[in-house]
XYZ file of N, CA and C in Angstrom:
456
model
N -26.394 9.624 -26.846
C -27.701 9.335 -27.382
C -28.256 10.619 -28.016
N -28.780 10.256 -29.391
C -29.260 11.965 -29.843
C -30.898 11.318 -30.229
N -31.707 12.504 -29.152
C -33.086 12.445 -29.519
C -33.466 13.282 -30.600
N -34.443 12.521 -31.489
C -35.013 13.381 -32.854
C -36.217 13.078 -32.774
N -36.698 14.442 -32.879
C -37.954 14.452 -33.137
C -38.424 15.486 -33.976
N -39.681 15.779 -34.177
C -40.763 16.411 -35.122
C -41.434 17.945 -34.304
N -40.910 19.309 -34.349
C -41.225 20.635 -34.094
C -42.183 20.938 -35.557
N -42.996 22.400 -34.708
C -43.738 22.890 -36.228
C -42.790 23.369 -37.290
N -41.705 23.455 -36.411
C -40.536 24.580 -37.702
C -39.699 24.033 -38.431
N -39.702 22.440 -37.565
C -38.586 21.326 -38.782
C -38.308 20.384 -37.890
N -37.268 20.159 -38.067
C -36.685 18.646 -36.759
C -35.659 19.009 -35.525
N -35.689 18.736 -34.806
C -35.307 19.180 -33.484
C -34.236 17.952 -33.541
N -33.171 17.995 -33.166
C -32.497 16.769 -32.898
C -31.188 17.589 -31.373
N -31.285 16.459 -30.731
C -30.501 16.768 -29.405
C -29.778 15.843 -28.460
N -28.618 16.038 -28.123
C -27.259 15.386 -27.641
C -28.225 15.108 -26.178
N -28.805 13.824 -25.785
C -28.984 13.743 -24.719
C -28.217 13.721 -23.327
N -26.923 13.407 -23.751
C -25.344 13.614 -22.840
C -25.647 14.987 -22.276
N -25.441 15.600 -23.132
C -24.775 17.171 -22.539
C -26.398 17.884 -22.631
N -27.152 17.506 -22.975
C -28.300 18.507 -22.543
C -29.027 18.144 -21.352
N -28.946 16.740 -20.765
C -29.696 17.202 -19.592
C -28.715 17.063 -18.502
N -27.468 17.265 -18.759
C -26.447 17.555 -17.631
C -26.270 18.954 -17.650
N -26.532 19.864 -18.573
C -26.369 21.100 -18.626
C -27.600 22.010 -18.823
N -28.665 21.961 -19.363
C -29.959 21.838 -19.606
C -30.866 22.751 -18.424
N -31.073 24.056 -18.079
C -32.063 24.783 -17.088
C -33.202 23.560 -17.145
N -33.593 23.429 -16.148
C -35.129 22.505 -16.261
C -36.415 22.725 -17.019
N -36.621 23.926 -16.666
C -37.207 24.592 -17.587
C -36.890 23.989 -19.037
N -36.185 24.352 -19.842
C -35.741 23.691 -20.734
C -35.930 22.484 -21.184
N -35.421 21.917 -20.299
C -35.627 19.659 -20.662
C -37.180 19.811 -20.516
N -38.001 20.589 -19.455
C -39.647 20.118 -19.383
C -40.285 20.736 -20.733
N -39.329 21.743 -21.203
C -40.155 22.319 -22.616
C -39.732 21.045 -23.872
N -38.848 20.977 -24.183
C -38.355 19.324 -24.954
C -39.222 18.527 -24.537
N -39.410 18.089 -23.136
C -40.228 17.052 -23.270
C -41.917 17.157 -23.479
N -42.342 18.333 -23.361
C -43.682 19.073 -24.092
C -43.566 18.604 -25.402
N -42.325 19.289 -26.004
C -42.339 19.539 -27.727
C -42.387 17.845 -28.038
N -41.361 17.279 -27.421
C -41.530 15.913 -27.717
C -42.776 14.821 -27.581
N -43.631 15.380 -26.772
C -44.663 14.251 -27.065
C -45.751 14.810 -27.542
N -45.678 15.943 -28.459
C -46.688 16.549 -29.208
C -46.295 15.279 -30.598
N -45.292 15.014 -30.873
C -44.728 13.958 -32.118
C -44.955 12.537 -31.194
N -45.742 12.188 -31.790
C -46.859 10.854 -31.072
C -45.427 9.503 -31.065
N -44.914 9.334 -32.668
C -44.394 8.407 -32.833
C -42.994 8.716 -32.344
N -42.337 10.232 -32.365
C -40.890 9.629 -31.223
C -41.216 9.606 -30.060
N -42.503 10.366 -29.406
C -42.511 10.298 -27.837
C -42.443 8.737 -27.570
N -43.036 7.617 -28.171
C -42.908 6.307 -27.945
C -41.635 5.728 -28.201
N -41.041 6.414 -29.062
C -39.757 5.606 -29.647
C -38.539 5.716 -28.035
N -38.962 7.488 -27.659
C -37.837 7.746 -27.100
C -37.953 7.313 -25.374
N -39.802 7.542 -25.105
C -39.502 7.781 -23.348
C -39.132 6.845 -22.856
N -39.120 5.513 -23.446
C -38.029 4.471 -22.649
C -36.526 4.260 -22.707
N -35.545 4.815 -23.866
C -34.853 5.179 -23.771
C -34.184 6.312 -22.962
N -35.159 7.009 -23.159
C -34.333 8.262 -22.050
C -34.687 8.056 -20.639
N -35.529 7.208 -20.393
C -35.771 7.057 -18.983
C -34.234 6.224 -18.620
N -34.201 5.228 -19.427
C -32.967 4.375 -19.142
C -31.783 4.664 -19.243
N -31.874 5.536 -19.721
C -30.463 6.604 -19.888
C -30.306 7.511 -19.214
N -31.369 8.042 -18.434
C -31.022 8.726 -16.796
C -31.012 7.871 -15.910
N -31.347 6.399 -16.056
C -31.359 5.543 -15.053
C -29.990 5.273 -14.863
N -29.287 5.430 -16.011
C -28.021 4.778 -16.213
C -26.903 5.862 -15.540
N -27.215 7.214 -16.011
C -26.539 8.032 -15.663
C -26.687 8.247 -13.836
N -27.769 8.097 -13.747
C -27.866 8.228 -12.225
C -26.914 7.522 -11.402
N -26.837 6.084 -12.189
C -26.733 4.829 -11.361
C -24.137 5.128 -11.389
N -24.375 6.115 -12.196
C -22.975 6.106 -12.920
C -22.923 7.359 -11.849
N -23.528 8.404 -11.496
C -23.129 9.269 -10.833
C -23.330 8.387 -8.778
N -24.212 7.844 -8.915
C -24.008 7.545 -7.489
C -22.504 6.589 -7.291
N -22.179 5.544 -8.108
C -20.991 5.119 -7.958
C -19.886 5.710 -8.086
N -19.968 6.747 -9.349
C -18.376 7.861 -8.981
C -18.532 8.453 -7.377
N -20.118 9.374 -6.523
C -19.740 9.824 -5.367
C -19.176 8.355 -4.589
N -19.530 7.040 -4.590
C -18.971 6.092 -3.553
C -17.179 5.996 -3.674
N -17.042 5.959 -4.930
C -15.864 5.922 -5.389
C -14.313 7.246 -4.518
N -15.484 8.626 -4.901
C -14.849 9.421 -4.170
C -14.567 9.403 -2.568
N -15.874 8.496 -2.218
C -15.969 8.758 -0.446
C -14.590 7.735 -0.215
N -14.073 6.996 -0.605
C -13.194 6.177 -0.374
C -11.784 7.037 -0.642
N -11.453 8.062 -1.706
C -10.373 8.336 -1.624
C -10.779 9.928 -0.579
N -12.055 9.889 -0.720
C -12.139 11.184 0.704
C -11.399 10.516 2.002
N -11.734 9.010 2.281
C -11.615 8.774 3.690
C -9.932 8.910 3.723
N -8.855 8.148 2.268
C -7.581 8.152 2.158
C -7.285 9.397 2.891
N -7.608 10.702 1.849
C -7.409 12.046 1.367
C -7.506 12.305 3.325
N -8.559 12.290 3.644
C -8.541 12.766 4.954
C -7.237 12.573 6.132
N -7.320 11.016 5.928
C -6.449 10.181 6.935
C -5.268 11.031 6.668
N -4.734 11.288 5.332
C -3.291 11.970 5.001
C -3.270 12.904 5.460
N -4.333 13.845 5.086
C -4.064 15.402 5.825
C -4.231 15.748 7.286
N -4.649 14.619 7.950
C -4.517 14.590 9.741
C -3.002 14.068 9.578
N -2.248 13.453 8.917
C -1.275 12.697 9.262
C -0.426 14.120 9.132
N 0.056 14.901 7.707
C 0.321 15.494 7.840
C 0.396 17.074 8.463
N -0.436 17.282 9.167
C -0.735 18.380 10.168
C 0.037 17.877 11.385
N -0.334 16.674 12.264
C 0.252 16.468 12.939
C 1.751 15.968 12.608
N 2.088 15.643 11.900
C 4.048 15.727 11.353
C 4.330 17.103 11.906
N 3.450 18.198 10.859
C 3.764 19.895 11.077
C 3.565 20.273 12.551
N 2.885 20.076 12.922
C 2.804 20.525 14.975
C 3.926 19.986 15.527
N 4.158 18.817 15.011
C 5.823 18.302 16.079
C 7.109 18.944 15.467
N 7.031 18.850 14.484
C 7.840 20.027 13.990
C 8.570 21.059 14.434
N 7.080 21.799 15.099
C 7.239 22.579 16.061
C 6.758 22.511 17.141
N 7.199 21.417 18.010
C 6.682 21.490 19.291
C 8.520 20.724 19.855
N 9.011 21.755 20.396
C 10.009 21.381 21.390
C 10.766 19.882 21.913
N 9.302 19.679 22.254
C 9.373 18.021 22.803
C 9.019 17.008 22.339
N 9.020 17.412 20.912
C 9.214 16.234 19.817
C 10.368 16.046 19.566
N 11.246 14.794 19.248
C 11.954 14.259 18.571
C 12.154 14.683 16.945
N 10.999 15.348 16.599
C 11.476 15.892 15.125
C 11.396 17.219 15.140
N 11.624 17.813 16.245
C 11.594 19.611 16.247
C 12.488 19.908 15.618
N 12.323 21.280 14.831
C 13.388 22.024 14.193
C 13.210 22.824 14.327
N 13.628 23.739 14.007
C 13.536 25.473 13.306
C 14.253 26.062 12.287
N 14.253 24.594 11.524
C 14.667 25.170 9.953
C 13.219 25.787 9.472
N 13.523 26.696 8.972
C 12.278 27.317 8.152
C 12.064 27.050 7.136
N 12.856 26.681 6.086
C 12.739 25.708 4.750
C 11.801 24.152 5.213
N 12.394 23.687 6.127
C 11.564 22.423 6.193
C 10.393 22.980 6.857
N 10.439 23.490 7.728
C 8.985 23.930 8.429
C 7.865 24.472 7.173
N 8.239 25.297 6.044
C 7.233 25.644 5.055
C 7.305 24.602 4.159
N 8.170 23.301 4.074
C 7.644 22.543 2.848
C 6.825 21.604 3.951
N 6.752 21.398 5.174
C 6.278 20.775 5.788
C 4.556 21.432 5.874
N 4.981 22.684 5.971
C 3.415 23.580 5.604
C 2.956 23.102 4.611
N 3.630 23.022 3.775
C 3.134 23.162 2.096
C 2.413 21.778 2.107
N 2.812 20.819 2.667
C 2.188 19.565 2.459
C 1.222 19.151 2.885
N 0.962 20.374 4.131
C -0.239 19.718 4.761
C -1.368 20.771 4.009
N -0.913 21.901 3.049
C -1.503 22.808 2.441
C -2.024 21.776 1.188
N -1.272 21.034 0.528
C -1.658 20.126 -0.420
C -2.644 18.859 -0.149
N -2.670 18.959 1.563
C -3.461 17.448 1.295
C -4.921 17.879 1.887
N -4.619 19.020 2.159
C -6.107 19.805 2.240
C -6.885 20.180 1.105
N -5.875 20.856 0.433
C -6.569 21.089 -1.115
C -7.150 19.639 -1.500
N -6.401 18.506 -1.445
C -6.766 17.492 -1.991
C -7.914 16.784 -1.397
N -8.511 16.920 -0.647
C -9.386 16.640 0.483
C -10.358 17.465 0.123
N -10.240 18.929 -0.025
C -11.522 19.643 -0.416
C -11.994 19.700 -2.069
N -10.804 18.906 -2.523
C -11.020 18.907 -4.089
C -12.150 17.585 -3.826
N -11.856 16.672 -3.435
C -12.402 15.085 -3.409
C -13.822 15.447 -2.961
N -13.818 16.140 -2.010
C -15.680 16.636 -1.117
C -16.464 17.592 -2.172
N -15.799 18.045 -2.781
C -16.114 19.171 -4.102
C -16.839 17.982 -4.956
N -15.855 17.016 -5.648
C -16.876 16.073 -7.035
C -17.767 15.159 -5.995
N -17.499 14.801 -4.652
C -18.959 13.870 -3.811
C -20.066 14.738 -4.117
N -20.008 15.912 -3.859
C -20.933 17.165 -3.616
C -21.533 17.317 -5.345
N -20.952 17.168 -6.476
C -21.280 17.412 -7.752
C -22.046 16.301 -8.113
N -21.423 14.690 -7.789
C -22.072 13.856 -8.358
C -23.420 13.671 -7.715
N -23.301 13.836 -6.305
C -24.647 13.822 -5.540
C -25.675 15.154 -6.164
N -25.313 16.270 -6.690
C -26.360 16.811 -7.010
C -26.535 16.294 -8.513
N -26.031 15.980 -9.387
C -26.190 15.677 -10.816
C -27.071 13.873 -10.520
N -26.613 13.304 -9.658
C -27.584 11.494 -9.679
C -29.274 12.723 -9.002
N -29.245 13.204 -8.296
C -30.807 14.016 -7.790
C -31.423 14.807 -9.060
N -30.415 15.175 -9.879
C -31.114 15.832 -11.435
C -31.211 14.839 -12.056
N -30.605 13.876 -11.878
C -31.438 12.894 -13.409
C -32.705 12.210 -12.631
N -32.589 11.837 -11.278
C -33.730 11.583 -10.365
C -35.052 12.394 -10.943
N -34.491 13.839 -10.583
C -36.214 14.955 -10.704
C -36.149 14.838 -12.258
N -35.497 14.413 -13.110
C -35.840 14.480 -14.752
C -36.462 13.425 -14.898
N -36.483 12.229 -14.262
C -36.649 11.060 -14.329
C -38.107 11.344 -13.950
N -38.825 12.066 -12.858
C -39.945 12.298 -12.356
C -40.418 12.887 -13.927
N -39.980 14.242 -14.051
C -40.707 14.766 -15.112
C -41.586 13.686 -16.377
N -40.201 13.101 -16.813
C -40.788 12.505 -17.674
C -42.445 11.511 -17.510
N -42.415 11.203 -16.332
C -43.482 10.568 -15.666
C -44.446 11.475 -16.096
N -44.295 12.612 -15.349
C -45.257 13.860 -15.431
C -45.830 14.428 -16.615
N -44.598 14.425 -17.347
C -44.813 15.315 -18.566
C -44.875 14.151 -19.736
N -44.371 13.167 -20.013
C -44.418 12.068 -21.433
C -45.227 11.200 -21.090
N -44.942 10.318 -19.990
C -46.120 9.115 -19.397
C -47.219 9.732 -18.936
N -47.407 10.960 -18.748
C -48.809 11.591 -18.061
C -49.598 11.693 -19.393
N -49.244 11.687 -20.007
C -50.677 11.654 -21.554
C -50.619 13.118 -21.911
N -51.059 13.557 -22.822
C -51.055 15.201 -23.530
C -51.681 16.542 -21.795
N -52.171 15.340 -21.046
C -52.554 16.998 -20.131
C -51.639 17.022 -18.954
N -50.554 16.203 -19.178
C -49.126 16.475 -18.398
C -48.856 17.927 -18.030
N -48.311 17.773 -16.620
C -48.173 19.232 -16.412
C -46.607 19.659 -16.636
């Protein structure tokens, strides 16, 4: 979505995608100043962009659900494989060895499903803070476009 509007210095036009996913706040609350000084896009746009953080919000809370499900996989695997690696080496298992080749690819795997586990808690953790930024942008606009010219 690209918002255009009317500055004293010429036309402002802006990638609503990547600016308020990347965007200091500061920033988006100064846009949305500049923007409803221009009477006729502040109307054109604040329902669009409201609905377009609604949308994005609604797109970031379902990718974190999405993730919690291959978190719970991701998890289950890397308990599975830790405990493979402890019997490994534990005597009185049936799969003891002391090959050291299998014992480190047996490491290695439970090294991979950890990574993969903290990779998965890493994007829960991203999308949950990016659906709470389009949330507090979502406020602003209240504040600052629907509040009338003495918006704070």
């Amino acid at each position: 979505m690209i918002i255009t509007y009317k500055i004293p210095s010429g036309i402002m036009r802006i990638n609503a995608d990547e600016f308020f996913r990347l965007a200091r706040r500061s920033a988006i609350r100064r846009m949305f100043k500049q923007l409803r000084q221009d009477d006729k896009a502040a109307a054109e746009y604040t329902s669009q962009i409201r609905e377009h953080l609604k949308r994005r919000e609604q797109e970031e809370r379902d990718e974190a659900a999405r993730l919690y499900g291959e978190l719970v996989d991701a998890g289950t695997q890397c308990r599975e494989a830790k405990v493979r690696y402890e019997e490994m080496q534990n005597p009185f298992c049936e799969c003891y060895t002391r090959d050291k080749k299998v014992l480190e690819v047996a490491k290695a795997v439970v090294q991979a499903a950890r990574s993969e586990y903290v990779h998965i808690n890493h994007g829960i953790e991203e999308a949950q803070k990016m659906e709470k930024r389009y949330k507090e942008i979502q406020e602003d606009i209240t504040k600052i476009l629907e509040g009338g010219r003495n918006g704070k």
